[in-house]
Amino acid sequence: MAQANSMMENSSFLGLNILKDTNQNLRRLCVNPVLIPLDRKTLRKGVRTTRPVVVAAISEDLVKLVRVEKPVTFTVRAVLTVRNKNKEDLTETLFKKLDAFADQIGRNVVLELYSNDIDPKTRAPKKSKGAALKDWSKKSNLKTERVNYTADILVYSEFGIPGAITITNKHQKEFFLESIIIEGFACGPVHFPCNSWVQSTKDHSKPRVFFSNQPYLPHDSPAGLKYLREQELKDLRGDGAGVRKLSDRVYDYDVYNDLGNPDRGNEFVRPSLGGDKIPYPRRCRTGRVPSDTDILAESRVEKPFPMYVPRDEQFEESKANAFSTGRLKAVLHNLLPQIVANISKKHDFKGFSQIDSLYSEGVLLKLGLQDDLVKKLPLPKLVSRLHESSQGGGLLKYDTPKILSKDKFAWLRDDEFARQAIAGVNPVSIERLQVFPPVSRLNAEKYGPQESALREEHIAGHLDGMTVQQALEENKLFIIDYHDTYLPFLDRINALDGRKAYATRTVFYLNPAGTLMPVAIELSLPQGLPGSESKRVVTRPADATSNWLWQLAKAHVCANDAGVHQLVHHWLRTHASMEPFILAAHRQLSAMHPIYKLLDPHMRYTLEINALARQNLINADGVIEQCFTPGRYCMEMSAAAYKNWRFDLEGLPADLIRRGVAVRDPSKPHGLKLLIEDYPYAADGLMIWEAIQTWVRTYVNRYYPDSAHICNDRELQAWYAESINVGHADLRHEDWWPTLADADDLTGILTTIIWLASAQHAALNFGQYPYGGYIPNRPPLMRRLLPDENDPEYTCFHDDPQKYFLSALPSLLQSTKFMAVVDTLSTHSPDEEYIGERQQTDTWTGDSEIVEAFYGFSAEIRRIEKEIEKRNSDPSLKNRCGAGVLPYELLAPSSGPGVTCRGVPNSVSI
């Protein structure tokens, strides 16, 4: 009987899906194999045999039984959660009506479910029959934020576990799909996190594929999903050709050859960044045609027309609304020519009270232009928004920056100037001074003597009786050194209209109270004529005149700092350097890959905000060039810094050690001893770094039990290799790139990426308006050098030093434009996701152990937040607690929407 059953299972005649009760009936039937010699005529042409053929002798009852029984099918239900737009324009509403009608006549949304298993007969993945969403037209008028649609899908009893689903959208309009839940399988509900736009077949003919939340390494992919996995990645990579459409989902690389606009004239020509000549990270390729006048320069897309980024990278509605509302504060400079006509570029602030009036009255009220402006604007939406807000003071009335909230005159104090070097918006430039006088690394023949003009007599009187050597040995001297960053550009910068700059060095002393104090500032200019002084040292003031010179010197340091902060630490190190890792992740890591799932929230919106920056901020004559010291040379300065960028030193502990502000000490928390104990950025940052590292290590160890799993993971290795060899191609031969051979390597790489995308970016970004929104505290550029007694303008300085100081600051136009932009950049949107949070917290992965570990990570982030609150109330920590001292909250994890000077989003999203 066993032999008979085996023969039947192998018979092509009986190769059917037979139910269990049918099998029981078959067992009761006698089916004996017999040998039947076949005549050659019955054989296929060209086949010779003399052997008897074994066939099954089957009773008539059995034939009847098999012919009557069919494979059993059953129905499962798909529930799709689609997000509606809150506000639709007329075109969108029309398409929505058309789609509702078309849905009723068969132009609908069709789903097909794919099994993890292969069909043994077809050797293709098992899949269901197509099923249409059945209630689209009925629910088309619902105004809720989310709508659930259902479809009944017919599957065979031996379908197995579903692993993928495809969606064909036959409507006219795309829709945003948040998630799908399949109910009705014995394994329980199957979750499909989507968070993606599903395009109409008229734009993209291929069905969209979504995978279940179950993570799989490439070699563990179920057989039924392997082809879909590979094909999806192939589609995301594209073919590297053609102009990208806004509806595309193609991730590719290009150089920064779209910052200039040579078609507008020579003053808008900018060099291409990326390549042997000017190394730089790669950005997302758009495929736009070359400009008319330079075949190597990509043509520009100017606002309000959108720049291409893959469709799913574009801002969602609430984020887009928050961003555009913020940009209204800059509208007076970009869309209102009569404003520009009324404010001369050389219009200076008349007094500090006029700066204050920007917060109390607003710039339009101050200039008496508001009513006239609202009447003449040809933009209805803009008019209504300006007019509505103007009833309460105007969108163009600026919020009071946080720096003024506790002590209006704090910015004048030396201790506050120094405190901001470790607890302000740029706490990552300060270094321990290891050699005195400091020495330049620039070419002496080209840039002059390498020795500094700083001498012991400049600072010895401010070291509490110590010699300079003693202070160095006891780690009491620190420096912010921008000499080598700015000096190569100064001739060109100072030739620009309305720009005057030095290359600065500032020396700080760490006093017994644990706070820093500036003791000397060196101001350098390019080597001039023989006998002329190119270096000048300004020391702590002793009288009224030296006090104003000291304030001017500090303002020049702040202008230097603002440029390096924006162009190097902020843009280059968190925005531009992260883009290649994000592009490579989408191109090489399947959505099923556990590392993709880990990185996903830390990649949100970065490509979009970087594209907007190329369009509006870092482009030729963009806001950055207009508002910061280097002017048209801003991005060249950023590129010069990239030559010294090192991914292996971008993690917080490595960076602190590199700058000499920390040393390794296993006995201390986090294994580091901070040489400035009350260093708010470093102290809070190390807590977050360790929390990220612990979470990542747990995650990595879950999927990679040994180094072989990492080395043999072709998607993982391809991601990291492409990030380096293509995304950072100009530095690909450097020997400092970390290897990727074991779990520790992978943990370090991922921790660094997540740190940069979340906490590091937050620390550098969300204090821009709170600290920089009051221009005297942190001017982004200066327009006058310090007067020398032999200069004709010295008399003006001597007679009215306040007027001279204000005339050295940015003009009113420059200031308000800068304030508007950093206000927008410092704003959290309502849909912000903060560290320790995820969309679909319970179902973003199907691995319950990892879900549990993520809850542990979230709990640790909440504990850190409480510890930060505690530190900000500790009077012994004078850099974050005291009379008039701002608490350090830039690394406090949570925040509400708006400009809050706190909050750590998951990603570089603004």
PDB file of N, CA, C and O in Angstrom, residues 691-750:
ATOM      1  N   ALA A 691      23.100  55.171  24.383  1.00  0.00           N
ATOM      2  CA  ALA A 691      21.784  54.557  24.202  1.00  0.00           C
ATOM      3  C   ALA A 691      21.632  54.039  22.776  1.00  0.00           C
ATOM      4  O   ALA A 691      21.138  52.921  22.559  1.00  0.00           O
ATOM      5  N   ILE A 692      22.045  54.843  21.790  1.00  0.00           N
ATOM      6  CA  ILE A 692      21.981  54.405  20.389  1.00  0.00           C
ATOM      7  C   ILE A 692      22.869  53.186  20.188  1.00  0.00           C
ATOM      8  O   ILE A 692      22.470  52.198  19.556  1.00  0.00           O
ATOM      9  N   GLN A 693      24.071  53.242  20.727  1.00  0.00           N
ATOM     10  CA  GLN A 693      25.023  52.148  20.532  1.00  0.00           C
ATOM     11  C   GLN A 693      24.505  50.838  21.131  1.00  0.00           C
ATOM     12  O   GLN A 693      24.620  49.767  20.511  1.00  0.00           O
ATOM     13  N   THR A 694      23.902  50.910  22.315  1.00  0.00           N
ATOM     14  CA  THR A 694      23.347  49.715  22.962  1.00  0.00           C
ATOM     15  C   THR A 694      22.209  49.124  22.130  1.00  0.00           C
ATOM     16  O   THR A 694      22.130  47.906  21.925  1.00  0.00           O
ATOM     17  N   TRP A 695      21.324  49.991  21.656  1.00  0.00           N
ATOM     18  CA  TRP A 695      20.213  49.549  20.822  1.00  0.00           C
ATOM     19  C   TRP A 695      20.712  48.909  19.530  1.00  0.00           C
ATOM     20  O   TRP A 695      20.274  47.830  19.138  1.00  0.00           O
ATOM     21  N   VAL A 696      21.669  49.552  18.883  1.00  0.00           N
ATOM     22  CA  VAL A 696      22.200  49.031  17.616  1.00  0.00           C
ATOM     23  C   VAL A 696      22.915  47.702  17.842  1.00  0.00           C
ATOM     24  O   VAL A 696      22.764  46.762  17.054  1.00  0.00           O
ATOM     25  N   ARG A 697      23.679  47.604  18.912  1.00  0.00           N
ATOM     26  CA  ARG A 697      24.401  46.353  19.178  1.00  0.00           C
ATOM     27  C   ARG A 697      23.419  45.200  19.402  1.00  0.00           C
ATOM     28  O   ARG A 697      23.618  44.089  18.887  1.00  0.00           O
ATOM     29  N   THR A 698      22.357  45.457  20.166  1.00  0.00           N
ATOM     30  CA  THR A 698      21.327  44.435  20.372  1.00  0.00           C
ATOM     31  C   THR A 698      20.721  44.010  19.043  1.00  0.00           C
ATOM     32  O   THR A 698      20.523  42.810  18.784  1.00  0.00           O
ATOM     33  N   TYR A 699      20.439  44.966  18.212  1.00  0.00           N
ATOM     34  CA  TYR A 699      19.820  44.712  16.915  1.00  0.00           C
ATOM     35  C   TYR A 699      20.749  43.901  16.016  1.00  0.00           C
ATOM     36  O   TYR A 699      20.352  42.897  15.413  1.00  0.00           O
ATOM     37  N   VAL A 700      21.994  44.326  15.926  1.00  0.00           N
ATOM     38  CA  VAL A 700      22.965  43.649  15.059  1.00  0.00           C
ATOM     39  C   VAL A 700      23.189  42.209  15.515  1.00  0.00           C
ATOM     40  O   VAL A 700      23.223  41.270  14.700  1.00  0.00           O
ATOM     41  N   ASN A 701      23.351  42.017  16.814  1.00  0.00           N
ATOM     42  CA  ASN A 701      23.609  40.665  17.333  1.00  0.00           C
ATOM     43  C   ASN A 701      22.426  39.729  17.110  1.00  0.00           C
ATOM     44  O   ASN A 701      22.601  38.506  17.028  1.00  0.00           O
ATOM     45  N   ARG A 702      21.251  40.283  16.998  1.00  0.00           N
ATOM     46  CA  ARG A 702      20.064  39.464  16.754  1.00  0.00           C
ATOM     47  C   ARG A 702      20.137  38.772  15.383  1.00  0.00           C
ATOM     48  O   ARG A 702      19.724  37.626  15.231  1.00  0.00           O
ATOM     49  N   TYR A 703      20.672  39.469  14.381  1.00  0.00           N
ATOM     50  CA  TYR A 703      20.658  38.937  13.012  1.00  0.00           C
ATOM     51  C   TYR A 703      22.016  38.429  12.532  1.00  0.00           C
ATOM     52  O   TYR A 703      22.083  37.727  11.529  1.00  0.00           O
ATOM     53  N   TYR A 704      23.074  38.791  13.251  1.00  0.00           N
ATOM     54  CA  TYR A 704      24.412  38.386  12.817  1.00  0.00           C
ATOM     55  C   TYR A 704      25.140  37.691  13.974  1.00  0.00           C
ATOM     56  O   TYR A 704      25.892  38.322  14.714  1.00  0.00           O
ATOM     57  N   PRO A 705      24.902  36.381  14.130  1.00  0.00           N
ATOM     58  CA  PRO A 705      25.528  35.654  15.239  1.00  0.00           C
ATOM     59  C   PRO A 705      27.041  35.510  15.100  1.00  0.00           C
ATOM     60  O   PRO A 705      27.734  35.252  16.082  1.00  0.00           O
ATOM     61  N   ASP A 706      27.558  35.677  13.891  1.00  0.00           N
ATOM     62  CA  ASP A 706      29.003  35.563  13.698  1.00  0.00           C
ATOM     63  C   ASP A 706      29.415  36.425  12.511  1.00  0.00           C
ATOM     64  O   ASP A 706      28.576  36.941  11.765  1.00  0.00           O
ATOM     65  N   SER A 707      30.720  36.567  12.331  1.00  0.00           N
ATOM     66  CA  SER A 707      31.233  37.437  11.272  1.00  0.00           C
ATOM     67  C   SER A 707      30.916  36.900   9.881  1.00  0.00           C
ATOM     68  O   SER A 707      30.789  37.678   8.927  1.00  0.00           O
ATOM     69  N   ALA A 708      30.770  35.575   9.762  1.00  0.00           N
ATOM     70  CA  ALA A 708      30.470  34.998   8.450  1.00  0.00           C
ATOM     71  C   ALA A 708      29.147  35.537   7.913  1.00  0.00           C
ATOM     72  O   ALA A 708      29.002  35.785   6.710  1.00  0.00           O
ATOM     73  N   HIS A 709      28.161  35.720   8.797  1.00  0.00           N
ATOM     74  CA  HIS A 709      26.874  36.246   8.358  1.00  0.00           C
ATOM     75  C   HIS A 709      27.019  37.658   7.787  1.00  0.00           C
ATOM     76  O   HIS A 709      26.315  38.026   6.837  1.00  0.00           O
ATOM     77  N   ILE A 710      27.918  38.437   8.359  1.00  0.00           N
ATOM     78  CA  ILE A 710      28.133  39.809   7.868  1.00  0.00           C
ATOM     79  C   ILE A 710      28.901  39.790   6.553  1.00  0.00           C
ATOM     80  O   ILE A 710      28.532  40.475   5.591  1.00  0.00           O
ATOM     81  N   CYS A 711      29.954  39.016   6.501  1.00  0.00           N
ATOM     82  CA  CYS A 711      30.770  38.964   5.281  1.00  0.00           C
ATOM     83  C   CYS A 711      29.988  38.395   4.099  1.00  0.00           C
ATOM     84  O   CYS A 711      30.244  38.769   2.934  1.00  0.00           O
ATOM     85  N   ASN A 712      29.053  37.487   4.373  1.00  0.00           N
ATOM     86  CA  ASN A 712      28.303  36.833   3.299  1.00  0.00           C
ATOM     87  C   ASN A 712      26.984  37.518   2.963  1.00  0.00           C
ATOM     88  O   ASN A 712      26.250  37.038   2.097  1.00  0.00           O
ATOM     89  N   ASP A 713      26.683  38.622   3.655  1.00  0.00           N
ATOM     90  CA  ASP A 713      25.455  39.365   3.374  1.00  0.00           C
ATOM     91  C   ASP A 713      25.737  40.286   2.184  1.00  0.00           C
ATOM     92  O   ASP A 713      26.280  41.376   2.331  1.00  0.00           O
ATOM     93  N   ARG A 714      25.338  39.846   0.997  1.00  0.00           N
ATOM     94  CA  ARG A 714      25.713  40.596  -0.205  1.00  0.00           C
ATOM     95  C   ARG A 714      25.047  41.965  -0.265  1.00  0.00           C
ATOM     96  O   ARG A 714      25.634  42.924  -0.770  1.00  0.00           O
ATOM     97  N   GLU A 715      23.817  42.093   0.246  1.00  0.00           N
ATOM     98  CA  GLU A 715      23.161  43.405   0.228  1.00  0.00           C
ATOM     99  C   GLU A 715      23.869  44.370   1.174  1.00  0.00           C
ATOM    100  O   GLU A 715      24.109  45.535   0.834  1.00  0.00           O
ATOM    101  N   LEU A 716      24.188  43.914   2.362  1.00  0.00           N
ATOM    102  CA  LEU A 716      24.869  44.757   3.340  1.00  0.00           C
ATOM    103  C   LEU A 716      26.223  45.223   2.815  1.00  0.00           C
ATOM    104  O   LEU A 716      26.571  46.409   2.889  1.00  0.00           O
ATOM    105  N   GLN A 717      27.000  44.293   2.304  1.00  0.00           N
ATOM    106  CA  GLN A 717      28.328  44.636   1.787  1.00  0.00           C
ATOM    107  C   GLN A 717      28.216  45.571   0.587  1.00  0.00           C
ATOM    108  O   GLN A 717      29.024  46.494   0.430  1.00  0.00           O
ATOM    109  N   ALA A 718      27.218  45.361  -0.265  1.00  0.00           N
ATOM    110  CA  ALA A 718      27.033  46.227  -1.429  1.00  0.00           C
ATOM    111  C   ALA A 718      26.648  47.641  -0.991  1.00  0.00           C
ATOM    112  O   ALA A 718      27.092  48.639  -1.588  1.00  0.00           O
ATOM    113  N   TRP A 719      25.818  47.731   0.056  1.00  0.00           N
ATOM    114  CA  TRP A 719      25.436  49.053   0.584  1.00  0.00           C
ATOM    115  C   TRP A 719      26.656  49.819   1.061  1.00  0.00           C
ATOM    116  O   TRP A 719      26.878  50.983   0.679  1.00  0.00           O
ATOM    117  N   TYR A 720      27.452  49.203   1.879  1.00  0.00           N
ATOM    118  CA  TYR A 720      28.601  49.910   2.453  1.00  0.00           C
ATOM    119  C   TYR A 720      29.637  50.227   1.375  1.00  0.00           C
ATOM    120  O   TYR A 720      30.181  51.341   1.318  1.00  0.00           O
ATOM    121  N   ALA A 721      29.889  49.284   0.486  1.00  0.00           N
ATOM    122  CA  ALA A 721      30.869  49.508  -0.581  1.00  0.00           C
ATOM    123  C   ALA A 721      30.416  50.640  -1.500  1.00  0.00           C
ATOM    124  O   ALA A 721      31.232  51.490  -1.896  1.00  0.00           O
ATOM    125  N   GLU A 722      29.136  50.679  -1.847  1.00  0.00           N
ATOM    126  CA  GLU A 722      28.654  51.730  -2.744  1.00  0.00           C
ATOM    127  C   GLU A 722      28.655  53.086  -2.047  1.00  0.00           C
ATOM    128  O   GLU A 722      28.947  54.113  -2.678  1.00  0.00           O
ATOM    129  N   SER A 723      28.345  53.112  -0.755  1.00  0.00           N
ATOM    130  CA  SER A 723      28.389  54.372  -0.007  1.00  0.00           C
ATOM    131  C   SER A 723      29.769  55.004  -0.109  1.00  0.00           C
ATOM    132  O   SER A 723      29.903  56.233  -0.249  1.00  0.00           O
ATOM    133  N   ILE A 724      30.794  54.167  -0.042  1.00  0.00           N
ATOM    134  CA  ILE A 724      32.175  54.661  -0.091  1.00  0.00           C
ATOM    135  C   ILE A 724      32.621  54.901  -1.528  1.00  0.00           C
ATOM    136  O   ILE A 724      33.063  55.997  -1.890  1.00  0.00           O
ATOM    137  N   ASN A 725      32.510  53.877  -2.359  1.00  0.00           N
ATOM    138  CA  ASN A 725      33.128  53.909  -3.691  1.00  0.00           C
ATOM    139  C   ASN A 725      32.394  54.786  -4.690  1.00  0.00           C
ATOM    140  O   ASN A 725      32.990  55.247  -5.666  1.00  0.00           O
ATOM    141  N   VAL A 726      31.114  55.006  -4.476  1.00  0.00           N
ATOM    142  CA  VAL A 726      30.338  55.856  -5.373  1.00  0.00           C
ATOM    143  C   VAL A 726      29.908  57.137  -4.652  1.00  0.00           C
ATOM    144  O   VAL A 726      30.148  58.238  -5.118  1.00  0.00           O
ATOM    145  N   GLY A 727      29.280  56.986  -3.499  1.00  0.00           N
ATOM    146  CA  GLY A 727      28.769  58.154  -2.775  1.00  0.00           C
ATOM    147  C   GLY A 727      29.845  59.078  -2.262  1.00  0.00           C
ATOM    148  O   GLY A 727      29.694  60.301  -2.252  1.00  0.00           O
ATOM    149  N   HIS A 728      30.943  58.496  -1.808  1.00  0.00           N
ATOM    150  CA  HIS A 728      32.108  59.283  -1.356  1.00  0.00           C
ATOM    151  C   HIS A 728      33.310  58.917  -2.220  1.00  0.00           C
ATOM    152  O   HIS A 728      34.415  58.679  -1.720  1.00  0.00           O
ATOM    153  N   ALA A 729      33.091  58.907  -3.537  1.00  0.00           N
ATOM    154  CA  ALA A 729      34.095  58.395  -4.478  1.00  0.00           C
ATOM    155  C   ALA A 729      35.427  59.117  -4.385  1.00  0.00           C
ATOM    156  O   ALA A 729      36.486  58.506  -4.577  1.00  0.00           O
ATOM    157  N   ASP A 730      35.402  60.404  -4.052  1.00  0.00           N
ATOM    158  CA  ASP A 730      36.644  61.170  -4.048  1.00  0.00           C
ATOM    159  C   ASP A 730      37.546  60.827  -2.863  1.00  0.00           C
ATOM    160  O   ASP A 730      38.724  61.179  -2.857  1.00  0.00           O
ATOM    161  N   LEU A 731      36.983  60.155  -1.857  1.00  0.00           N
ATOM    162  CA  LEU A 731      37.778  59.735  -0.697  1.00  0.00           C
ATOM    163  C   LEU A 731      37.840  58.214  -0.578  1.00  0.00           C
ATOM    164  O   LEU A 731      38.246  57.691   0.458  1.00  0.00           O
ATOM    165  N   ARG A 732      37.470  57.516  -1.646  1.00  0.00           N
ATOM    166  CA  ARG A 732      37.334  56.066  -1.544  1.00  0.00           C
ATOM    167  C   ARG A 732      38.653  55.353  -1.269  1.00  0.00           C
ATOM    168  O   ARG A 732      38.651  54.234  -0.740  1.00  0.00           O
ATOM    169  N   HIS A 733      39.775  55.966  -1.608  1.00  0.00           N
ATOM    170  CA  HIS A 733      41.061  55.301  -1.418  1.00  0.00           C
ATOM    171  C   HIS A 733      41.680  55.577  -0.050  1.00  0.00           C
ATOM    172  O   HIS A 733      42.761  55.069   0.240  1.00  0.00           O
ATOM    173  N   GLU A 734      41.016  56.367   0.775  1.00  0.00           N
ATOM    174  CA  GLU A 734      41.571  56.659   2.102  1.00  0.00           C
ATOM    175  C   GLU A 734      41.575  55.396   2.960  1.00  0.00           C
ATOM    176  O   GLU A 734      40.640  54.586   2.901  1.00  0.00           O
ATOM    177  N   ASP A 735      42.625  55.254   3.764  1.00  0.00           N
ATOM    178  CA  ASP A 735      42.772  54.026   4.552  1.00  0.00           C
ATOM    179  C   ASP A 735      42.051  54.088   5.893  1.00  0.00           C
ATOM    180  O   ASP A 735      42.074  53.125   6.659  1.00  0.00           O
ATOM    181  N   TRP A 736      41.398  55.227   6.181  1.00  0.00           N
ATOM    182  CA  TRP A 736      40.728  55.338   7.467  1.00  0.00           C
ATOM    183  C   TRP A 736      39.294  54.806   7.464  1.00  0.00           C
ATOM    184  O   TRP A 736      38.649  54.753   8.513  1.00  0.00           O
ATOM    185  N   TRP A 737      38.774  54.451   6.299  1.00  0.00           N
ATOM    186  CA  TRP A 737      37.406  53.914   6.281  1.00  0.00           C
ATOM    187  C   TRP A 737      37.327  52.657   7.152  1.00  0.00           C
ATOM    188  O   TRP A 737      38.154  51.762   7.021  1.00  0.00           O
ATOM    189  N   PRO A 738      36.354  52.575   8.049  1.00  0.00           N
ATOM    190  CA  PRO A 738      36.217  51.362   8.865  1.00  0.00           C
ATOM    191  C   PRO A 738      35.934  50.140   7.995  1.00  0.00           C
ATOM    192  O   PRO A 738      35.265  50.239   6.962  1.00  0.00           O
ATOM    193  N   THR A 739      36.463  49.010   8.405  1.00  0.00           N
ATOM    194  CA  THR A 739      36.155  47.754   7.717  1.00  0.00           C
ATOM    195  C   THR A 739      34.753  47.297   8.133  1.00  0.00           C
ATOM    196  O   THR A 739      34.201  47.761   9.139  1.00  0.00           O
ATOM    197  N   LEU A 740      34.197  46.393   7.351  1.00  0.00           N
ATOM    198  CA  LEU A 740      32.893  45.807   7.695  1.00  0.00           C
ATOM    199  C   LEU A 740      33.045  44.293   7.649  1.00  0.00           C
ATOM    200  O   LEU A 740      32.763  43.650   6.648  1.00  0.00           O
ATOM    201  N   ALA A 741      33.552  43.743   8.759  1.00  0.00           N
ATOM    202  CA  ALA A 741      33.853  42.314   8.794  1.00  0.00           C
ATOM    203  C   ALA A 741      33.215  41.592   9.964  1.00  0.00           C
ATOM    204  O   ALA A 741      33.131  40.372   9.955  1.00  0.00           O
ATOM    205  N   ASP A 742      32.762  42.333  10.983  1.00  0.00           N
ATOM    206  CA  ASP A 742      32.153  41.655  12.129  1.00  0.00           C
ATOM    207  C   ASP A 742      31.094  42.553  12.761  1.00  0.00           C
ATOM    208  O   ASP A 742      30.855  43.679  12.305  1.00  0.00           O
ATOM    209  N   ALA A 743      30.485  42.046  13.820  1.00  0.00           N
ATOM    210  CA  ALA A 743      29.365  42.760  14.451  1.00  0.00           C
ATOM    211  C   ALA A 743      29.805  44.084  15.051  1.00  0.00           C
ATOM    212  O   ALA A 743      29.055  45.068  15.022  1.00  0.00           O
ATOM    213  N   ASP A 744      31.017  44.139  15.611  1.00  0.00           N
ATOM    214  CA  ASP A 744      31.502  45.398  16.174  1.00  0.00           C
ATOM    215  C   ASP A 744      31.673  46.458  15.087  1.00  0.00           C
ATOM    216  O   ASP A 744      31.347  47.634  15.300  1.00  0.00           O
ATOM    217  N   ASP A 745      32.191  46.049  13.939  1.00  0.00           N
ATOM    218  CA  ASP A 745      32.327  46.994  12.818  1.00  0.00           C
ATOM    219  C   ASP A 745      30.974  47.557  12.426  1.00  0.00           C
ATOM    220  O   ASP A 745      30.804  48.777  12.277  1.00  0.00           O
ATOM    221  N   LEU A 746      30.015  46.672  12.245  1.00  0.00           N
ATOM    222  CA  LEU A 746      28.691  47.096  11.797  1.00  0.00           C
ATOM    223  C   LEU A 746      28.016  47.972  12.851  1.00  0.00           C
ATOM    224  O   LEU A 746      27.394  48.992  12.522  1.00  0.00           O
ATOM    225  N   THR A 747      28.155  47.608  14.118  1.00  0.00           N
ATOM    226  CA  THR A 747      27.583  48.415  15.200  1.00  0.00           C
ATOM    227  C   THR A 747      28.164  49.819  15.190  1.00  0.00           C
ATOM    228  O   THR A 747      27.431  50.812  15.316  1.00  0.00           O
ATOM    229  N   GLY A 748      29.476  49.929  15.016  1.00  0.00           N
ATOM    230  CA  GLY A 748      30.113  51.243  14.995  1.00  0.00           C
ATOM    231  C   GLY A 748      29.661  52.092  13.821  1.00  0.00           C
ATOM    232  O   GLY A 748      29.365  53.285  13.974  1.00  0.00           O
ATOM    233  N   ILE A 749      29.574  51.495  12.642  1.00  0.00           N
ATOM    234  CA  ILE A 749      29.153  52.226  11.439  1.00  0.00           C
ATOM    235  C   ILE A 749      27.714  52.717  11.588  1.00  0.00           C
ATOM    236  O   ILE A 749      27.413  53.890  11.327  1.00  0.00           O
ATOM    237  N   LEU A 750      26.819  51.842  12.017  1.00  0.00           N
ATOM    238  CA  LEU A 750      25.412  52.210  12.133  1.00  0.00           C
ATOM    239  C   LEU A 750      25.176  53.214  13.254  1.00  0.00           C
ATOM    240  O   LEU A 750      24.359  54.135  13.119  1.00  0.00           O
TER     241      LEU A 750
END
